[in-house]
Amino acid sequence: MSWNIGSSSCESFFDLEAKAKRLNALEAEQADPGFWANQDRARQLVQEMKALKGWVAPADEITRRLQDARGLSELIEAEPDEVMAAELERELGAIEADLRAYELKSMLQGPEDRRDALLTIHPGAGGTESQDWAEMLMRMYVRWAEQHGYQVTVLDLLPGEEAGIKSAAVEIKGEYAYGFLKAEKGVHRLVRHSPFDSQARRHTSFASVFVYPEVDDDIEIDLREEDIKMDVFRASGAGGQHVNKTSSAVRLTHIPTGIVVSCQQERSQHKNKETAMKMLRAALYQRRLEEQEAERAKVEATKTDISWGNQIRSYVFQPYTMVNDHRTELKVSDVQRVMNGDLDEFIQTYLKRFGSTVR
């Protein structure tokens, strides 16, 4: 049996040598007693060190595992052993998967890609049917996030009268949450026999998904009190008697831009306002990026009408099952698996094609 294990070096492709040198220089600087004299600069360097370690440490681990695999391969060549051969096959498969994930990560080097994400969902025209579809999408993204170890918080949820939701805002916290989820921006189309139609006719529904990078507190966003209109209202949904009797939910309107955000996650009006301000900062930060890069027309195109012809992906439940991404032409027949949060193939295919050009 012949084992062909290639070189463990991927340094030239990812420029790891330069990253490792920069990391060593920063670690030496951090050891200096005066490192924290300028706290703003120190915090920036610590963040840079964290990012560099995120590249160097996994590469070192993959290199070590490849070296171990090479040693095991040589041992099997000298003394064939089926058990060890099967173990080597499994390890090589795991290393290949980790290398693919590492390669995918190389496509997420935008300044916002590492950030947490704020995801909003709105149904299109169609009443209960579209509102139910919006809720199905929210469940799909929550499951995807939980499967990847991200922290999920529903910041705002407006239920529909009969079923589904009229809008939702979900915070997804974790490294590269925005970088991955930016692939999901756009209109999503559903085709199925409607459970709300007494004649069980086939319906087409639409819902829009938009994703913002969450903004750090140290990023300056011009927010003046006189530009913000605050409304308070009673929170809807579960939460006990307190939710129904007090006006703890907060809605903020940024008057110059017309951006509206709301939060009803907490029972405290003060905490809801803090979270809503964070959401507003994120939305304004995204807007500023769009203006700086002269991409306003392109971004407006991503916020197209929630209707036919504008969808990025179609989910067909009947008469056959298929999820079709119209941007990459990737098709998956197991629609239930996708609705249960298995979105990685769609995200990876999209990022491999567009990852270096999209925000």
CSV table of C-alpha atoms in Angstrom, one decimal:
chain,number,residue,atom,x,y,z
A,1,MET,CA,0.0,0.0,0.0
A,2,SER,CA,1.4,3.4,-1.0
A,3,TRP,CA,0.6,6.6,0.9
A,4,ASN,CA,1.2,9.9,-0.7
A,5,ILE,CA,1.2,12.7,1.8
A,6,GLY,CA,2.2,16.0,0.3
A,7,SER,CA,4.2,18.9,1.8
A,8,SER,CA,2.9,20.3,5.0
A,9,SER,CA,3.9,23.8,4.0
A,10,CYS,CA,1.2,26.3,3.0
A,11,GLU,CA,3.1,29.3,4.2
A,12,SER,CA,3.6,30.8,0.7
A,13,PHE,CA,-0.1,30.7,-0.1
A,14,PHE,CA,-1.2,32.3,3.1
A,15,ASP,CA,1.9,34.4,3.7
A,16,LEU,CA,2.3,32.8,7.1
A,17,GLU,CA,6.0,33.6,7.4
A,18,ALA,CA,5.2,37.3,7.4
A,19,LYS,CA,2.3,36.8,9.8
A,20,ALA,CA,4.5,34.9,12.2
A,21,LYS,CA,7.2,37.5,12.1
A,22,ARG,CA,4.7,40.3,12.8
A,23,LEU,CA,3.2,38.3,15.7
A,24,ASN,CA,6.7,37.7,17.2
A,25,ALA,CA,7.4,41.4,17.0
A,26,LEU,CA,4.1,42.4,18.6
A,27,GLU,CA,4.6,39.8,21.4
A,28,ALA,CA,8.1,41.3,22.1
A,29,GLU,CA,6.6,44.8,22.2
A,30,GLN,CA,3.9,43.6,24.5
A,31,ALA,CA,6.5,42.4,27.0
A,32,ASP,CA,7.9,46.0,27.2
A,33,PRO,CA,6.8,47.6,30.6
A,34,GLY,CA,5.6,50.7,28.7
A,35,PHE,CA,3.3,48.8,26.3
A,36,TRP,CA,0.1,50.0,28.1
A,37,ALA,CA,1.2,53.6,28.3
A,38,ASN,CA,-0.9,54.4,25.3
A,39,GLN,CA,-4.0,52.3,26.0
A,40,ASP,CA,-5.8,53.0,22.7
A,41,ARG,CA,-2.7,51.9,20.7
A,42,ALA,CA,-2.2,48.9,23.0
A,43,ARG,CA,-5.8,47.7,22.5
A,44,GLN,CA,-5.3,47.9,18.7
A,45,LEU,CA,-2.1,45.9,18.9
A,46,VAL,CA,-3.7,43.3,21.1
A,47,GLN,CA,-6.6,42.9,18.6
A,48,GLU,CA,-4.0,42.6,15.8
A,49,MET,CA,-2.1,39.9,17.8
A,50,LYS,CA,-5.4,38.0,18.3
A,51,ALA,CA,-6.1,38.1,14.5
A,52,LEU,CA,-2.5,36.9,13.7
A,53,LYS,CA,-2.7,34.1,16.2
A,54,GLY,CA,-5.9,33.0,14.5
A,55,TRP,CA,-3.9,32.4,11.4
A,56,VAL,CA,-0.6,31.1,12.8
A,57,ALA,CA,-1.8,28.7,15.5
A,58,PRO,CA,-4.1,26.6,13.3
A,59,ALA,CA,-1.5,26.4,10.5
A,60,ASP,CA,1.1,25.2,13.1
A,61,GLU,CA,-1.4,22.6,14.3
A,62,ILE,CA,-2.2,21.4,10.8
A,63,THR,CA,1.5,21.2,10.0
A,64,ARG,CA,2.1,19.1,13.2
A,65,ARG,CA,-0.7,16.7,12.3
A,66,LEU,CA,0.6,16.3,8.7
A,67,GLN,CA,4.1,15.5,10.1
A,68,ASP,CA,2.6,12.9,12.4
A,69,ALA,CA,0.6,11.4,9.5
A,70,ARG,CA,3.8,11.2,7.5
A,71,GLY,CA,5.5,9.3,10.3
A,72,LEU,CA,2.5,6.9,10.6
A,73,SER,CA,2.6,6.4,6.8
A,74,GLU,CA,6.3,5.5,6.9
A,75,LEU,CA,5.6,3.1,9.7
A,76,ILE,CA,2.7,1.4,7.7
A,77,GLU,CA,5.0,1.2,4.6
A,78,ALA,CA,7.5,-0.7,6.7
A,79,GLU,CA,5.0,-2.8,8.7
A,80,PRO,CA,1.6,-3.0,7.0
A,81,ASP,CA,-1.3,-2.8,9.6
A,82,GLU,CA,-5.0,-2.5,8.6
A,83,VAL,CA,-6.0,-0.9,11.9
A,84,MET,CA,-3.3,1.8,11.6
A,85,ALA,CA,-4.1,2.2,7.9
A,86,ALA,CA,-7.7,2.9,8.7
A,87,GLU,CA,-6.7,5.4,11.4
A,88,LEU,CA,-4.4,7.2,8.9
A,89,GLU,CA,-7.3,7.4,6.4
A,90,ARG,CA,-9.5,9.0,9.0
A,91,GLU,CA,-6.9,11.5,10.1
A,92,LEU,CA,-6.1,12.5,6.5
A,93,GLY,CA,-9.8,13.1,5.9
A,94,ALA,CA,-10.0,15.3,9.0
A,95,ILE,CA,-6.9,17.2,8.0
A,96,GLU,CA,-8.3,17.8,4.5
A,97,ALA,CA,-11.5,19.2,6.0
A,98,ASP,CA,-9.5,21.5,8.3
A,99,LEU,CA,-7.4,22.7,5.3
A,100,ARG,CA,-10.6,23.5,3.4
A,101,ALA,CA,-11.9,25.5,6.3
A,102,TYR,CA,-8.6,27.3,6.6
A,103,GLU,CA,-8.7,28.1,2.9
A,104,LEU,CA,-12.3,29.4,3.3
A,105,LYS,CA,-11.1,31.6,6.1
A,106,SER,CA,-8.5,33.2,3.8
A,107,MET,CA,-11.5,34.6,1.9
A,108,LEU,CA,-12.6,36.5,5.0
A,109,GLN,CA,-10.0,39.2,5.4
A,110,GLY,CA,-12.2,42.2,5.1
A,111,PRO,CA,-12.1,44.7,8.0
A,112,GLU,CA,-15.6,43.7,9.1
A,113,ASP,CA,-15.5,40.0,8.4
A,114,ARG,CA,-14.4,39.0,12.0
A,115,ARG,CA,-17.2,40.9,13.6
A,116,ASP,CA,-20.4,39.7,15.2
A,117,ALA,CA,-23.5,40.0,13.0
A,118,LEU,CA,-26.9,41.6,13.2
A,119,LEU,CA,-29.3,39.8,11.0
A,120,THR,CA,-32.8,41.2,10.1
A,121,ILE,CA,-35.6,39.4,8.3
A,122,HIS,CA,-38.7,40.9,6.7
A,123,PRO,CA,-41.5,39.1,4.9
A,124,GLY,CA,-42.7,40.3,1.4
A,125,ALA,CA,-46.2,40.8,0.2
A,126,GLY,CA,-48.5,37.8,0.8
A,127,GLY,CA,-49.7,38.2,4.4
A,128,THR,CA,-49.6,35.1,6.6
A,129,GLU,CA,-47.9,32.9,4.0
A,130,SER,CA,-44.9,35.2,3.7
A,131,GLN,CA,-44.8,35.9,7.5
A,132,ASP,CA,-44.6,32.1,8.1
A,133,TRP,CA,-41.8,31.9,5.6
A,134,ALA,CA,-39.9,34.7,7.4
A,135,GLU,CA,-40.2,32.8,10.7
A,136,MET,CA,-38.9,29.6,9.0
A,137,LEU,CA,-35.9,31.5,7.8
A,138,MET,CA,-35.2,32.9,11.2
A,139,ARG,CA,-35.3,29.4,12.7
A,140,MET,CA,-32.9,28.2,9.9
A,141,TYR,CA,-30.3,30.9,10.8
A,142,VAL,CA,-30.7,30.3,14.5
A,143,ARG,CA,-30.0,26.6,14.0
A,144,TRP,CA,-27.0,27.3,11.7
A,145,ALA,CA,-25.5,29.7,14.3
A,146,GLU,CA,-26.1,27.3,17.2
A,147,GLN,CA,-24.5,24.4,15.3
A,148,HIS,CA,-21.4,26.6,14.9
A,149,GLY,CA,-21.2,27.5,18.5
A,150,TYR,CA,-22.3,31.1,18.0
A,151,GLN,CA,-24.3,33.0,20.7
A,152,VAL,CA,-27.7,33.9,19.5
A,153,THR,CA,-30.0,36.6,20.9
A,154,VAL,CA,-33.3,37.6,19.4
A,155,LEU,CA,-33.2,41.4,19.8
A,156,ASP,CA,-36.6,42.2,18.3
A,157,LEU,CA,-39.5,40.1,17.1
A,158,LEU,CA,-42.9,41.3,15.8
A,159,PRO,CA,-45.3,38.4,15.5
A,160,GLY,CA,-47.9,38.1,12.7
A,161,GLU,CA,-51.5,38.2,13.6
A,162,GLU,CA,-52.2,34.5,12.6
A,163,ALA,CA,-48.8,33.0,12.2
A,164,GLY,CA,-45.2,33.8,11.4
A,165,ILE,CA,-43.4,37.1,12.0
A,166,LYS,CA,-43.6,40.6,10.6
A,167,SER,CA,-40.0,41.3,11.3
A,168,ALA,CA,-37.1,40.0,13.4
A,169,ALA,CA,-33.6,41.2,14.4
A,170,VAL,CA,-31.2,38.6,15.6
A,171,GLU,CA,-27.7,39.2,17.1
A,172,ILE,CA,-25.2,36.4,16.3
A,173,LYS,CA,-22.0,36.7,18.3
A,174,GLY,CA,-18.8,34.9,17.4
A,175,GLU,CA,-15.7,35.1,15.3
A,176,TYR,CA,-16.4,35.6,11.6
A,177,ALA,CA,-20.2,35.6,12.1
A,178,TYR,CA,-20.6,38.6,9.7
A,179,GLY,CA,-18.0,37.2,7.3
A,180,PHE,CA,-20.0,34.0,6.8
A,181,LEU,CA,-23.5,35.5,7.0
A,182,LYS,CA,-22.9,38.2,4.5
A,183,ALA,CA,-23.4,35.5,1.9
A,184,GLU,CA,-27.1,35.4,3.0
A,185,LYS,CA,-28.0,39.0,2.1
A,186,GLY,CA,-30.9,39.2,-0.3
A,187,VAL,CA,-34.4,37.9,-1.1
A,188,HIS,CA,-35.3,34.3,-0.4
A,189,ARG,CA,-38.1,32.6,-2.3
A,190,LEU,CA,-40.3,29.7,-1.1
A,191,VAL,CA,-42.5,27.4,-3.2
A,192,ARG,CA,-44.8,25.0,-1.4
A,193,HIS,CA,-48.4,23.9,-0.9
A,194,SER,CA,-49.6,26.4,1.6
A,195,PRO,CA,-50.8,25.1,5.0
A,196,PHE,CA,-52.9,28.2,5.2
A,197,ASP,CA,-54.8,27.5,2.0
A,198,SER,CA,-57.9,25.3,2.5
A,199,GLN,CA,-57.5,24.0,-1.1
A,200,ALA,CA,-53.8,23.2,-0.5
A,201,ARG,CA,-52.8,25.2,-3.6
A,202,ARG,CA,-49.1,25.9,-4.4
A,203,HIS,CA,-47.9,29.3,-3.2
A,204,THR,CA,-44.8,31.4,-3.8
A,205,SER,CA,-43.6,33.5,-0.9
A,206,PHE,CA,-40.7,35.9,-0.4
A,207,ALA,CA,-38.7,37.3,2.5
A,208,SER,CA,-35.6,39.5,2.7
A,209,VAL,CA,-32.5,39.0,4.8
A,210,PHE,CA,-30.0,41.7,5.5
A,211,VAL,CA,-26.8,41.4,7.6
A,212,TYR,CA,-24.9,44.2,9.3
A,213,PRO,CA,-21.5,43.9,11.0
A,214,GLU,CA,-21.7,44.8,14.7
A,215,VAL,CA,-19.7,47.9,15.5
A,216,ASP,CA,-17.2,48.1,18.3
A,217,ASP,CA,-17.6,50.9,20.8
A,218,ASP,CA,-14.3,52.4,19.8
A,219,ILE,CA,-15.4,53.1,16.3
A,220,GLU,CA,-16.6,56.7,16.0
A,221,ILE,CA,-20.2,57.1,14.7
A,222,ASP,CA,-21.7,60.6,14.7
A,223,LEU,CA,-24.9,60.0,16.8
A,224,ARG,CA,-26.5,63.2,18.1
A,225,GLU,CA,-29.4,63.1,20.5
A,226,GLU,CA,-31.3,65.6,18.5
A,227,ASP,CA,-31.1,63.3,15.4
A,228,ILE,CA,-32.7,60.4,17.3
A,229,LYS,CA,-36.4,59.9,17.9
A,230,MET,CA,-37.2,57.4,20.6
A,231,ASP,CA,-40.6,55.7,21.0
A,232,VAL,CA,-41.5,53.2,23.7
A,233,PHE,CA,-44.2,50.5,23.4
A,234,ARG,CA,-45.3,47.4,25.1
A,235,ALA,CA,-43.3,44.3,24.1
A,236,SER,CA,-45.1,41.6,22.2
A,237,GLY,CA,-44.8,37.8,22.5
A,238,ALA,CA,-43.8,35.7,25.5
A,239,GLY,CA,-42.5,37.4,28.7
A,240,GLY,CA,-45.2,37.2,31.3
A,241,GLN,CA,-47.5,39.9,32.7
A,242,HIS,CA,-44.7,42.4,33.1
A,243,VAL,CA,-44.2,42.5,29.3
A,244,ASN,CA,-47.8,43.3,28.6
A,245,LYS,CA,-48.2,46.0,31.3
A,246,THR,CA,-45.1,48.2,30.9
A,247,SER,CA,-43.8,50.0,27.9
A,248,SER,CA,-40.3,48.5,28.1
A,249,ALA,CA,-39.7,48.0,24.3
A,250,VAL,CA,-37.8,50.8,22.5
A,251,ARG,CA,-37.9,52.0,18.9
A,252,LEU,CA,-35.2,54.4,17.6
A,253,THR,CA,-35.5,56.4,14.4
A,254,HIS,CA,-32.5,58.1,13.0
A,255,ILE,CA,-34.1,61.2,11.5
A,256,PRO,CA,-31.4,62.2,8.9
A,257,THR,CA,-31.2,58.7,7.4
A,258,GLY,CA,-34.6,57.3,8.2
A,259,ILE,CA,-33.1,54.1,9.7
A,260,VAL,CA,-35.4,52.5,12.3
A,261,VAL,CA,-34.3,49.9,14.8
A,262,SER,CA,-36.2,48.4,17.8
A,263,CYS,CA,-35.5,46.1,20.7
A,264,GLN,CA,-37.8,44.4,23.2
A,265,GLN,CA,-35.4,41.6,24.4
A,266,GLU,CA,-35.0,43.0,28.0
A,267,ARG,CA,-37.6,43.9,30.6
A,268,SER,CA,-35.7,47.1,31.3
A,269,GLN,CA,-36.4,50.0,29.0
A,270,HIS,CA,-32.9,51.3,29.7
A,271,LYS,CA,-31.2,48.0,28.6
A,272,ASN,CA,-33.4,47.9,25.5
A,273,LYS,CA,-32.4,51.4,24.6
A,274,GLU,CA,-28.7,50.5,25.0
A,275,THR,CA,-29.1,47.5,22.6
A,276,ALA,CA,-31.2,49.6,20.1
A,277,MET,CA,-28.4,52.2,20.1
A,278,LYS,CA,-25.9,49.4,19.3
A,279,MET,CA,-28.1,48.2,16.4
A,280,LEU,CA,-28.4,51.8,15.2
A,281,ARG,CA,-24.6,52.3,15.3
A,282,ALA,CA,-24.1,49.1,13.3
A,283,ALA,CA,-26.6,50.2,10.6
A,284,LEU,CA,-25.0,53.7,10.4
A,285,TYR,CA,-21.5,52.1,10.2
A,286,GLN,CA,-22.6,49.9,7.3
A,287,ARG,CA,-24.1,53.0,5.6
A,288,ARG,CA,-20.9,54.9,6.1
A,289,LEU,CA,-18.9,52.0,4.5
A,290,GLU,CA,-21.2,52.0,1.5
A,291,GLU,CA,-20.7,55.8,1.0
A,292,GLN,CA,-17.0,55.6,1.4
A,293,GLU,CA,-16.6,53.0,-1.2
A,294,ALA,CA,-19.1,54.6,-3.7
A,295,GLU,CA,-21.2,51.4,-3.6
A,296,ARG,CA,-24.5,52.9,-2.7
A,297,ALA,CA,-26.1,51.8,-5.9
A,298,LYS,CA,-24.8,48.3,-5.5
A,299,VAL,CA,-26.0,48.1,-1.9
A,300,GLU,CA,-29.4,49.4,-2.8
A,301,ALA,CA,-29.5,46.7,-5.4
A,302,THR,CA,-29.1,44.1,-2.6
A,303,LYS,CA,-32.1,45.6,-0.9
A,304,THR,CA,-34.3,45.0,-3.9
A,305,ASP,CA,-38.1,44.5,-3.9
A,306,ILE,CA,-39.1,41.4,-2.0
A,307,SER,CA,-40.6,39.9,-5.0
A,308,TRP,CA,-40.3,37.6,-8.1
A,309,GLY,CA,-37.1,38.0,-10.1
A,310,ASN,CA,-35.0,39.4,-7.3
A,311,GLN,CA,-34.4,36.3,-5.2
A,312,ILE,CA,-30.9,35.0,-4.5
A,313,ARG,CA,-32.1,31.5,-3.6
A,314,SER,CA,-35.2,29.4,-4.1
A,315,TYR,CA,-36.5,26.8,-1.7
A,316,VAL,CA,-38.9,24.4,-3.4
A,317,PHE,CA,-41.0,22.0,-1.2
A,318,GLN,CA,-43.4,20.8,-3.9
A,319,PRO,CA,-43.8,19.3,-6.5
A,320,TYR,CA,-40.2,18.3,-5.9
A,321,THR,CA,-37.6,19.3,-3.3
A,322,MET,CA,-34.7,21.5,-4.2
A,323,VAL,CA,-32.8,24.5,-2.8
A,324,ASN,CA,-31.2,26.5,-5.7
A,325,ASP,CA,-28.8,29.3,-5.2
A,326,HIS,CA,-29.2,31.5,-8.3
A,327,ARG,CA,-25.9,33.3,-7.8
A,328,THR,CA,-23.7,30.1,-7.8
A,329,GLU,CA,-26.1,27.6,-9.4
A,330,LEU,CA,-25.5,25.3,-6.4
A,331,LYS,CA,-28.5,22.9,-6.0
A,332,VAL,CA,-29.2,20.7,-3.0
A,333,SER,CA,-32.2,18.3,-3.1
A,334,ASP,CA,-32.5,17.8,0.7
A,335,VAL,CA,-34.5,20.9,1.5
A,336,GLN,CA,-35.3,19.8,5.1
A,337,ARG,CA,-31.6,19.5,5.9
A,338,VAL,CA,-31.1,23.0,4.7
A,339,MET,CA,-34.0,24.3,6.7
A,340,ASN,CA,-32.5,22.7,9.8
A,341,GLY,CA,-29.5,25.0,9.4
A,342,ASP,CA,-27.1,23.1,7.0
A,343,LEU,CA,-26.1,26.2,5.0
A,344,ASP,CA,-22.3,25.6,4.9
A,345,GLU,CA,-22.2,24.4,1.3
A,346,PHE,CA,-24.1,27.4,0.1
A,347,ILE,CA,-22.0,29.8,2.1
A,348,GLN,CA,-18.7,28.2,1.1
A,349,THR,CA,-19.6,28.1,-2.6
A,350,TYR,CA,-20.6,31.7,-2.5
A,351,LEU,CA,-17.5,32.9,-0.7
A,352,LYS,CA,-15.2,31.0,-3.0
A,353,ARG,CA,-16.7,32.8,-5.9
A,354,PHE,CA,-17.4,36.2,-4.5
A,355,GLY,CA,-15.8,36.3,-1.0
A,356,SER,CA,-13.0,38.7,-1.9
A,357,THR,CA,-15.3,41.2,-3.6
A,358,VAL,CA,-18.4,41.5,-1.4
A,359,ARG,CA,-19.0,43.2,1.9
